[in-house]
mmCIF file of C-alpha atoms in Angstrom:
data_model
loop_
_atom_site.group_PDB
_atom_site.id
_atom_site.type_symbol
_atom_site.label_atom_id
_atom_site.label_comp_id
_atom_site.label_asym_id
_atom_site.label_seq_id
_atom_site.Cartn_x
_atom_site.Cartn_y
_atom_site.Cartn_z
ATOM 1 C CA ALA A 1029 126.735 183.305 122.582
ATOM 2 C CA ALA A 1030 123.499 181.334 122.526
ATOM 3 C CA ILE A 1031 124.211 179.851 125.949
ATOM 4 C CA LYS A 1032 124.814 183.337 127.357
ATOM 5 C CA ASP A 1033 121.532 184.542 125.895
ATOM 6 C CA TYR A 1034 119.621 181.640 127.407
ATOM 7 C CA SER A 1035 121.347 182.159 130.750
ATOM 8 C CA GLN A 1036 120.255 185.788 130.784
ATOM 9 C CA ALA A 1037 116.686 184.823 129.893
ATOM 10 C CA ILE A 1038 116.640 182.193 132.671
ATOM 11 C CA LYS A 1039 117.678 184.845 135.212
ATOM 12 C CA ILE A 1040 114.701 186.925 134.182
ATOM 13 C CA ASP A 1041 112.224 184.020 134.264
ATOM 14 C CA PRO A 1042 113.688 180.919 135.999
ATOM 15 C CA ASN A 1043 110.393 179.004 135.742
ATOM 16 C CA TYR A 1044 110.150 179.200 131.958
ATOM 17 C CA TYR A 1045 111.332 175.650 131.369
ATOM 18 C CA GLN A 1046 111.688 176.046 127.587
ATOM 19 C CA TYR A 1047 114.774 178.195 128.173
ATOM 20 C CA LEU A 1048 116.248 175.545 130.463
ATOM 21 C CA ARG A 1049 115.412 172.873 127.899
ATOM 22 C CA ASP A 1050 117.080 174.782 125.073
ATOM 23 C CA ARG A 1051 120.190 175.586 127.101
ATOM 24 C CA SER A 1052 120.498 171.970 128.245
ATOM 25 C CA GLU A 1053 120.270 170.910 124.590
ATOM 26 C CA LEU A 1054 123.243 173.117 123.767
ATOM 27 C CA TYR A 1055 125.161 171.626 126.691
ATOM 28 C CA PHE A 1056 124.272 168.152 125.440
ATOM 29 C CA GLU A 1057 125.483 168.911 121.920
ATOM 30 C CA THR A 1058 128.845 170.006 123.331
ATOM 31 C CA LYS A 1059 128.978 166.998 125.690
ATOM 32 C CA GLN A 1060 128.789 169.156 128.819
ATOM 33 C CA TYR A 1061 126.581 166.589 130.485
ATOM 34 C CA SER A 1062 126.955 167.791 134.065
ATOM 35 C CA LEU A 1063 125.806 171.296 133.132
ATOM 36 C CA ALA A 1064 122.894 169.873 131.175
ATOM 37 C CA ASP A 1065 121.961 167.755 134.188
ATOM 38 C CA GLU A 1066 121.864 170.861 136.382
ATOM 39 C CA ASP A 1067 119.260 172.357 134.063
ATOM 40 C CA TYR A 1068 117.246 169.139 134.035
ATOM 41 C CA MET A 1069 117.226 169.071 137.847
ATOM 42 C CA LYS A 1070 115.833 172.612 137.836
ATOM 43 C CA MET A 1071 113.135 171.521 135.389
ATOM 44 C CA LEU A 1072 112.076 168.750 137.784
ATOM 45 C CA LYS A 1073 111.106 171.432 140.303
ATOM 46 C CA ILE A 1074 108.702 173.083 137.853
ATOM 47 C CA ASP A 1075 105.177 171.815 138.388
ATOM 48 C CA LYS A 1076 104.373 170.982 134.792
ATOM 49 C CA ASN A 1077 104.114 167.496 133.316
ATOM 50 C CA GLU A 1078 105.949 168.386 130.118
ATOM 51 C CA ALA A 1079 108.855 169.922 132.013
ATOM 52 C CA ILE A 1080 109.215 166.850 134.239
ATOM 53 C CA ILE A 1081 108.985 164.435 131.303
ATOM 54 C CA LEU A 1082 111.601 166.370 129.331
ATOM 55 C CA ALA A 1083 113.857 166.496 132.386
ATOM 56 C CA TYR A 1084 113.837 162.734 132.917
ATOM 57 C CA LEU A 1085 114.295 162.180 129.183
ATOM 58 C CA GLY A 1086 117.295 164.495 129.259
ATOM 59 C CA LEU A 1087 118.838 162.901 132.326
ATOM 60 C CA GLY A 1088 118.393 159.466 130.812
ATOM 61 C CA ARG A 1089 119.787 160.488 127.454
ATOM 62 C CA ASN A 1090 122.893 161.964 129.075
ATOM 63 C CA LEU A 1091 123.485 158.728 130.974
ATOM 64 C CA LYS A 1092 122.962 156.678 127.815
ATOM 65 C CA GLU A 1093 125.491 158.782 125.918
ATOM 66 C CA GLN A 1094 128.015 158.031 128.662
ATOM 67 C CA GLY A 1095 127.349 154.299 128.418
ATOM 68 C CA LYS A 1096 125.469 154.147 131.729
ATOM 69 C CA TYR A 1097 122.571 152.186 130.296
ATOM 70 C CA GLU A 1098 121.094 150.737 133.486
ATOM 71 C CA GLN A 1099 120.966 154.169 135.115
ATOM 72 C CA ALA A 1100 119.471 155.606 131.940
ATOM 73 C CA ILE A 1101 116.712 152.990 132.020
ATOM 74 C CA GLU A 1102 115.878 154.073 135.582
ATOM 75 C CA GLN A 1103 115.263 157.644 134.421
ATOM 76 C CA PHE A 1104 113.042 156.632 131.499
ATOM 77 C CA SER A 1105 111.131 154.240 133.746
ATOM 78 C CA LYS A 1106 110.309 157.104 136.119
ATOM 79 C CA ILE A 1107 108.364 158.792 133.323
ATOM 80 C CA ILE A 1108 106.411 155.622 132.620
ATOM 81 C CA THR A 1109 105.674 155.120 136.328
ATOM 82 C CA LEU A 1110 104.466 158.698 136.751
ATOM 83 C CA TYR A 1111 102.678 159.291 133.464
ATOM 84 C CA GLY A 1112 102.006 155.906 131.895
ATOM 85 C CA GLU A 1113 101.646 156.169 128.118
ATOM 86 C CA GLU A 1114 101.800 159.974 127.959
ATOM 87 C CA SER A 1115 105.276 159.891 126.406
ATOM 88 C CA SER A 1116 106.140 157.439 123.626
ATOM 89 C CA LEU A 1117 109.727 158.687 123.804
ATOM 90 C CA ALA A 1118 110.101 157.234 127.296
ATOM 91 C CA PHE A 1119 109.513 153.787 125.803
ATOM 92 C CA SER A 1120 111.659 154.282 122.715
ATOM 93 C CA PHE A 1121 114.577 155.777 124.657
ATOM 94 C CA ARG A 1122 114.345 152.972 127.198
ATOM 95 C CA ALA A 1123 114.340 150.425 124.394
ATOM 96 C CA GLU A 1124 117.526 151.964 122.999
ATOM 97 C CA SER A 1125 119.366 151.341 126.274
ATOM 98 C CA GLU A 1126 117.826 147.872 126.605
ATOM 99 C CA LEU A 1127 119.203 146.948 123.196
ATOM 100 C CA LYS A 1128 122.654 148.052 124.332
ATOM 101 C CA LEU A 1129 122.323 145.701 127.319
ATOM 102 C CA LYS A 1130 121.015 142.906 125.028
ATOM 103 C CA GLN A 1131 117.694 142.912 126.876
ATOM 104 C CA TYR A 1132 115.997 142.142 123.589
ATOM 105 C CA GLU A 1133 112.641 140.906 124.831
ATOM 106 C CA GLN A 1134 111.952 144.033 126.875
ATOM 107 C CA ALA A 1135 113.311 146.269 124.113
ATOM 108 C CA VAL A 1136 110.895 144.747 121.604
ATOM 109 C CA VAL A 1137 107.978 145.293 123.989
ATOM 110 C CA ASP A 1138 108.964 148.951 124.453
ATOM 111 C CA ILE A 1139 109.440 149.621 120.726
ATOM 112 C CA VAL A 1140 106.016 148.184 119.954
ATOM 113 C CA LYS A 1141 104.444 150.194 122.793
ATOM 114 C CA ALA A 1142 105.962 153.429 121.453
ATOM 115 C CA LEU A 1143 104.587 152.608 117.999
ATOM 116 C CA GLU A 1144 101.196 151.870 119.530
ATOM 117 C CA ILE A 1145 101.047 155.218 121.344
ATOM 118 C CA ASP A 1146 101.719 157.522 118.391
ATOM 119 C CA GLY A 1147 103.836 155.783 115.760
ATOM 120 C CA ASP A 1148 106.956 157.297 117.335
ATOM 121 C CA ASP A 1149 109.678 158.021 114.756
ATOM 122 C CA LYS A 1150 112.495 156.876 117.024
ATOM 123 C CA ALA A 1151 110.752 153.549 117.616
ATOM 124 C CA TYR A 1152 110.110 153.163 113.885
ATOM 125 C CA ASN A 1153 113.793 153.795 113.178
ATOM 126 C CA MET A 1154 114.798 151.099 115.668
ATOM 127 C CA LEU A 1155 112.223 148.729 114.187
ATOM 128 C CA THR A 1156 113.706 149.077 110.717
ATOM 129 C CA ASN A 1157 117.330 148.929 111.879
ATOM 130 C CA LEU A 1158 117.424 145.954 114.244
ATOM 131 C CA LYS A 1159 120.567 143.947 113.555
ATOM 132 C CA GLU A 1160 120.731 141.269 116.234
ATOM 133 C CA PRO A 1161 119.196 137.948 115.050
ATOM 134 C CA GLU A 1162 117.575 137.299 118.441
ATOM 135 C CA ALA A 1163 115.969 140.745 118.470
ATOM 136 C CA ILE A 1164 114.800 140.336 114.868
ATOM 137 C CA ASP A 1165 113.128 137.013 115.655
ATOM 138 C CA LEU A 1166 111.436 138.416 118.768
ATOM 139 C CA MET A 1167 110.195 141.472 116.875
ATOM 140 C CA ARG A 1168 108.791 139.378 114.036
ATOM 141 C CA ARG A 1169 106.815 137.235 116.475
ATOM 142 C CA LYS A 1170 105.604 140.263 118.437
ATOM 143 C CA LEU A 1171 104.353 142.052 115.327
ATOM 144 C CA LYS A 1172 102.585 138.940 114.077
ATOM 145 C CA LEU A 1173 100.796 138.730 117.420
ATOM 146 C CA GLN A 1174 99.747 142.361 117.050
ATOM 147 C CA THR A 1175 98.134 141.592 113.684
ATOM 148 C CA ILE A 1176 96.245 138.707 115.314
ATOM 149 C CA PHE A 1177 95.123 140.770 118.297
ATOM 150 C CA TYR A 1178 94.145 143.751 116.130
ATOM 151 C CA PRO A 1179 93.067 142.293 112.745
ATOM 152 C CA ASN A 1180 91.345 145.506 111.655
ATOM 153 C CA GLN A 1181 94.190 147.908 112.464
ATOM 154 C CA VAL A 1182 96.139 148.442 109.268
ATOM 155 C CA ASN A 1183 99.135 149.973 111.042
ATOM 156 C CA TRP A 1184 100.218 146.625 112.546
ATOM 157 C CA PHE A 1185 100.162 144.962 109.143
ATOM 158 C CA TYR A 1186 102.188 147.862 107.791
ATOM 159 C CA TYR A 1187 104.792 147.621 110.570
ATOM 160 C CA LEU A 1188 105.083 143.857 110.070
ATOM 161 C CA ALA A 1189 105.380 144.238 106.301
ATOM 162 C CA ILE A 1190 108.023 146.964 106.454
ATOM 163 C CA PHE A 1191 109.932 144.860 108.980
ATOM 164 C CA GLU A 1192 109.812 141.868 106.638
ATOM 165 C CA GLU A 1193 110.855 144.067 103.724
ATOM 166 C CA VAL A 1194 113.924 145.554 105.401
ATOM 167 C CA ASN A 1195 114.970 142.029 106.350
ATOM 168 C CA SER A 1196 114.717 140.955 102.683
ATOM 169 C CA GLN A 1197 111.700 138.698 103.235
ATOM 170 C CA TYR A 1198 110.051 140.094 100.134
ATOM 171 C CA LYS A 1199 107.532 137.308 99.524
ATOM 172 C CA GLN A 1200 106.204 137.551 103.085
ATOM 173 C CA ALA A 1201 106.225 141.360 102.959
ATOM 174 C CA ILE A 1202 104.190 141.411 99.736
ATOM 175 C CA ALA A 1203 101.571 139.114 101.281
ATOM 176 C CA THR A 1204 101.379 141.268 104.414
ATOM 177 C CA TYR A 1205 101.101 144.513 102.434
ATOM 178 C CA LYS A 1206 98.258 142.968 100.444
ATOM 179 C CA LYS A 1207 96.456 142.131 103.697
ATOM 180 C CA ALA A 1208 96.873 145.763 104.724
ATOM 181 C CA ILE A 1209 95.378 146.898 101.401
ATOM 182 C CA SER A 1210 92.373 144.665 102.035
ATOM 183 C CA ILE A 1211 91.751 146.647 105.239
ATOM 184 C CA VAL A 1212 92.480 150.150 103.922
ATOM 185 C CA PRO A 1213 93.514 150.672 100.274
ATOM 186 C CA ASP A 1214 96.424 153.100 100.125
ATOM 187 C CA ALA A 1215 98.791 154.210 97.370
ATOM 188 C CA LEU A 1216 101.760 153.930 99.745
ATOM 189 C CA LEU A 1217 101.087 150.214 100.212
ATOM 190 C CA ASN A 1218 101.131 149.707 96.436
ATOM 191 C CA ARG A 1219 104.407 151.600 96.298
ATOM 192 C CA ARG A 1220 105.939 149.359 98.937
ATOM 193 C CA ILE A 1221 104.749 146.228 97.111
ATOM 194 C CA ALA A 1222 106.368 147.593 93.962
ATOM 195 C CA SER A 1223 109.652 148.024 95.840
ATOM 196 C CA CYS A 1224 109.484 144.452 97.150
ATOM 197 C CA TYR A 1225 108.933 143.064 93.672
ATOM 198 C CA PHE A 1226 111.699 145.279 92.298
ATOM 199 C CA ASP A 1227 114.193 144.246 94.988
ATOM 200 C CA SER A 1228 113.371 140.584 94.390
ATOM 201 C CA GLY A 1229 114.037 140.956 90.657
ATOM 202 C CA ASP A 1230 110.463 141.009 89.345
ATOM 203 C CA ASP A 1231 110.368 144.340 87.535
ATOM 204 C CA ALA A 1232 107.197 143.440 85.596
ATOM 205 C CA SER A 1233 105.145 143.040 88.773
ATOM 206 C CA ALA A 1234 106.851 146.075 90.277
ATOM 207 C CA LEU A 1235 105.670 148.138 87.319
ATOM 208 C CA ILE A 1236 102.064 146.992 87.781
ATOM 209 C CA TYR A 1237 101.959 148.063 91.419
ATOM 210 C CA ILE A 1238 103.753 151.370 91.014
ATOM 211 C CA ASN A 1239 101.335 152.213 88.203
ATOM 212 C CA GLU A 1240 98.502 151.557 90.650
ATOM 213 C CA ALA A 1241 100.148 153.833 93.204
ATOM 214 C CA ILE A 1242 100.491 156.640 90.653
ATOM 215 C CA ALA A 1243 96.896 156.156 89.492
ATOM 216 C CA ALA A 1244 95.779 156.628 93.104
ATOM 217 C CA ASP A 1245 98.092 159.590 93.812
ATOM 218 C CA SER A 1246 99.683 161.361 90.857
ATOM 219 C CA THR A 1247 101.182 164.114 93.034
ATOM 220 C CA ASN A 1248 103.712 161.997 94.937
ATOM 221 C CA ALA A 1249 107.174 162.585 93.460
ATOM 222 C CA ASP A 1250 108.603 159.469 95.099
ATOM 223 C CA TYR A 1251 106.351 157.229 93.028
ATOM 224 C CA TYR A 1252 107.782 158.621 89.787
ATOM 225 C CA ASP A 1253 111.297 158.050 91.099
ATOM 226 C CA VAL A 1254 110.442 154.412 91.804
ATOM 227 C CA ARG A 1255 108.939 153.901 88.345
ATOM 228 C CA SER A 1256 111.893 155.664 86.737
ATOM 229 C CA ARG A 1257 114.260 153.189 88.380
ATOM 230 C CA ILE A 1258 112.134 150.301 87.133
ATOM 231 C CA TYR A 1259 112.272 151.665 83.589
ATOM 232 C CA GLN A 1260 116.030 152.130 83.941
ATOM 233 C CA VAL A 1261 116.506 148.449 84.799
ATOM 234 C CA ARG A 1262 114.355 147.563 81.790
ATOM 235 C CA LYS A 1263 116.559 149.892 79.703
ATOM 236 C CA GLU A 1264 113.509 151.932 78.716
ATOM 237 C CA PHE A 1265 115.426 155.150 79.146
ATOM 238 C CA ASP A 1266 113.004 157.503 77.396
ATOM 239 C CA LEU A 1267 110.239 156.472 79.802
ATOM 240 C CA ALA A 1268 112.633 156.688 82.759
ATOM 241 C CA ILE A 1269 113.633 160.231 81.760
ATOM 242 C CA ALA A 1270 109.971 161.223 81.337
ATOM 243 C CA ASP A 1271 109.242 160.071 84.884
ATOM 244 C CA MET A 1272 112.233 161.987 86.203
ATOM 245 C CA ASP A 1273 110.925 165.059 84.352
ATOM 246 C CA LYS A 1274 107.681 164.608 86.289
ATOM 247 C CA TYR A 1275 109.601 164.156 89.549
ATOM 248 C CA ILE A 1276 111.456 167.426 88.940
ATOM 249 C CA SER A 1277 108.210 169.259 88.142
ATOM 250 C CA LEU A 1278 106.867 168.221 91.556
ATOM 251 C CA VAL A 1279 110.047 168.990 93.564
ATOM 252 C CA PRO A 1280 112.010 171.442 91.400
ATOM 253 C CA LYS A 1281 114.333 172.749 94.116
ATOM 254 C CA THR A 1282 116.035 169.475 95.053
ATOM 255 C CA PRO A 1283 119.201 168.293 93.250
ATOM 256 C CA PHE A 1284 118.266 164.600 93.436
ATOM 257 C CA GLY A 1285 115.981 164.672 90.393
ATOM 258 C CA TYR A 1286 118.426 166.533 88.184
ATOM 259 C CA PHE A 1287 121.263 164.222 89.192
ATOM 260 C CA ASN A 1288 119.259 161.093 88.423
ATOM 261 C CA ARG A 1289 118.036 162.547 85.145
ATOM 262 C CA ALA A 1290 121.641 163.295 84.166
ATOM 263 C CA ILE A 1291 122.553 159.659 84.767
ATOM 264 C CA LEU A 1292 119.599 158.488 82.682
ATOM 265 C CA LYS A 1293 120.477 160.841 79.838
ATOM 266 C CA ARG A 1294 124.073 159.633 79.913
ATOM 267 C CA LEU A 1295 122.918 156.017 79.782
ATOM 268 C CA ASN A 1296 120.653 157.009 76.865
ATOM 269 C CA LYS A 1297 123.698 158.506 75.114
ATOM 270 C CA GLN A 1298 122.319 162.041 75.410
ATOM 271 C CA TYR A 1299 125.667 163.297 76.648
ATOM 272 C CA THR A 1300 125.266 167.028 75.974
ATOM 273 C CA GLN A 1301 121.864 167.131 77.714
ATOM 274 C CA ALA A 1302 123.289 165.089 80.599
ATOM 275 C CA LEU A 1303 126.069 167.638 81.047
ATOM 276 C CA GLU A 1304 123.487 170.413 81.424
ATOM 277 C CA ASP A 1305 121.863 168.562 84.334
ATOM 278 C CA TYR A 1306 125.196 167.638 85.923
ATOM 279 C CA TYR A 1307 126.402 171.252 85.891
ATOM 280 C CA PHE A 1308 123.073 172.454 87.277
ATOM 281 C CA VAL A 1309 123.380 170.023 90.194
ATOM 282 C CA VAL A 1310 126.872 171.113 91.174
ATOM 283 C CA ALA A 1311 125.722 174.748 91.008
ATOM 284 C CA ILE A 1312 122.877 174.259 93.488
ATOM 285 C CA ASP A 1313 124.427 171.656 95.792
ATOM 286 C CA PRO A 1314 128.228 171.326 96.043
ATOM 287 C CA ASP A 1315 127.825 168.229 98.231
ATOM 288 C CA TYR A 1316 127.098 166.313 95.033
ATOM 289 C CA SER A 1317 130.374 167.475 93.483
ATOM 290 C CA LYS A 1318 132.364 164.243 93.497
ATOM 291 C CA ALA A 1319 129.606 162.126 91.970
ATOM 292 C CA VAL A 1320 128.714 164.910 89.524
ATOM 293 C CA TYR A 1321 132.263 165.371 88.256
ATOM 294 C CA HIS A 1322 132.510 161.614 87.809
ATOM 295 C CA GLY A 1323 129.453 161.755 85.548
ATOM 296 C CA ILE A 1324 130.752 164.822 83.719
ATOM 297 C CA ALA A 1325 134.044 163.041 83.037
ATOM 298 C CA ARG A 1326 132.187 160.089 81.549
ATOM 299 C CA CYS A 1327 130.107 162.341 79.296
ATOM 300 C CA TYR A 1328 133.171 164.130 77.955
ATOM 301 C CA MET A 1329 134.876 160.805 77.422
ATOM 302 C CA TYR A 1330 132.023 159.583 75.248
ATOM 303 C CA LEU A 1331 131.899 162.920 73.414
ATOM 304 C CA GLY A 1332 135.541 162.396 72.474
ATOM 305 C CA ASP A 1333 136.952 165.194 74.628
ATOM 306 C CA SER A 1334 139.672 163.443 76.618
ATOM 307 C CA ILE A 1335 141.076 166.742 77.945
ATOM 308 C CA GLU A 1336 137.829 167.738 79.674
ATOM 309 C CA ALA A 1337 137.275 164.148 80.790
ATOM 310 C CA ARG A 1338 140.702 164.165 82.406
ATOM 311 C CA LYS A 1339 140.148 167.546 84.101
ATOM 312 C CA ASN A 1340 136.886 166.447 85.654
ATOM 313 C CA TYR A 1341 138.101 163.062 86.744
ATOM 314 C CA GLU A 1342 141.016 164.748 88.502
ATOM 315 C CA LYS A 1343 138.398 166.593 90.565
ATOM 316 C CA VAL A 1344 137.003 163.235 91.625
ATOM 317 C CA ILE A 1345 140.216 161.545 92.669
ATOM 318 C CA GLY A 1346 141.761 164.687 94.144
ATOM 319 C CA TYR A 1347 145.084 164.696 92.344
ATOM 320 C CA THR A 1348 146.514 165.091 88.856
ATOM 321 C CA LEU A 1349 146.634 161.976 86.718
ATOM 322 C CA ASP A 1350 150.210 161.104 85.840
ATOM 323 C CA PHE A 1351 149.495 159.711 82.379
ATOM 324 C CA GLN A 1352 148.091 160.879 79.086
ATOM 325 C CA CYS A 1353 144.954 159.144 77.852
ATOM 326 C CA ALA A 1354 145.529 158.931 74.111
ATOM 327 C CA CYS A 1355 142.100 157.630 73.226
ATOM 328 C CA CYS A 1356 138.470 157.866 74.262
ATOM 329 C CA SER A 1357 137.663 154.179 74.448
ATOM 330 C CA CYS A 1358 137.871 153.954 78.260
ATOM 331 C CA SER A 1359 134.859 152.205 79.798
ATOM 332 C CA ASP A 1360 132.859 153.379 82.802
ATOM 333 C CA SER A 1361 134.640 150.752 84.888
ATOM 334 C CA ASP A 1362 137.983 152.178 83.696
ATOM 335 C CA LEU A 1363 136.951 155.563 85.046
ATOM 336 C CA ASP A 1364 135.819 153.929 88.274
ATOM 337 C CA ARG A 1365 139.328 152.537 88.670
ATOM 338 C CA GLY A 1366 140.848 155.973 88.069
ATOM 339 C CA LEU A 1367 141.570 155.321 84.381
ATOM 340 C CA SER A 1368 144.084 152.722 85.491
ATOM 341 C CA SER A 1369 143.487 150.795 82.279
ATOM 342 C CA CYS A 1370 142.836 152.288 78.901
ATOM 343 C CA GLY A 1371 142.749 151.359 75.264
ATOM 344 C CA GLY A 1372 145.248 154.123 74.519
ATOM 345 C CA GLN A 1373 148.786 154.754 75.614
ATOM 346 C CA LEU A 1374 149.493 155.425 79.251
#
């Protein structure tokens, strides 16, 4: 129906490229690449830079989706030839195809260029998800050069640090984040340092830096989530729950906070209160159902109600258990294995 509506609108105003763009997007989503290409070719005839850029991006993307990477690169390169650095997406899309062809050196150059233009999200995603060792090494060297060439631009230190962090080089990432803080103090940088310390097993240092982040910005819910996880590892559950309370007060409509608070309450042996949060989560977001029912089953188990524990665990594993749990001494790992072992009679 949407395609028909766009087609009718295009008949009325064939030069309104937004209609062509939107219809081509629908064709793309349904893998009707030839029809999408027809719309892109029409957009190329419209004398507007944005229309032409979007057309070449679309043509290139369609080719990439069909595994025609070299031809896709040609389309993205046309944008760069015609408009230079006007479109960061031309560089990031081209880099995507270059990675497929294992042209790692050129891909790294294009990713960095896209980041330089406007911090392009697609380029950032590729930066943090590089898997090939050769590409990782080339990117590390390129980003280090950027920090040398632009020693007062905090963004290059941030990109290098996040790249080191996602590749588990926590010591190097911490040092780089600290250099970034020396240029421009920022709560986010303290938060990232906290995560590096936490992931490397130093929860004491992690706590120091996340406290600094919260002191600088007490309205960021994510910071309370990070500190709550630190307290959880330290088994300081009351403090962890208090931070999750704060998280929920800042973003009350998302299920994540309630789900995490339920886990913390269960770990703190507050089983009845945990059940309240678990049931609230499943009411507002059914996608959490499997994990929620798992937690509910555990709570009932510890409350001594094996019947309710059984009912809820059956919802997790999708079929009726063929044994009777005669006790409530099953561990969490027993539940994880589908109650395959139990202190009672099976």
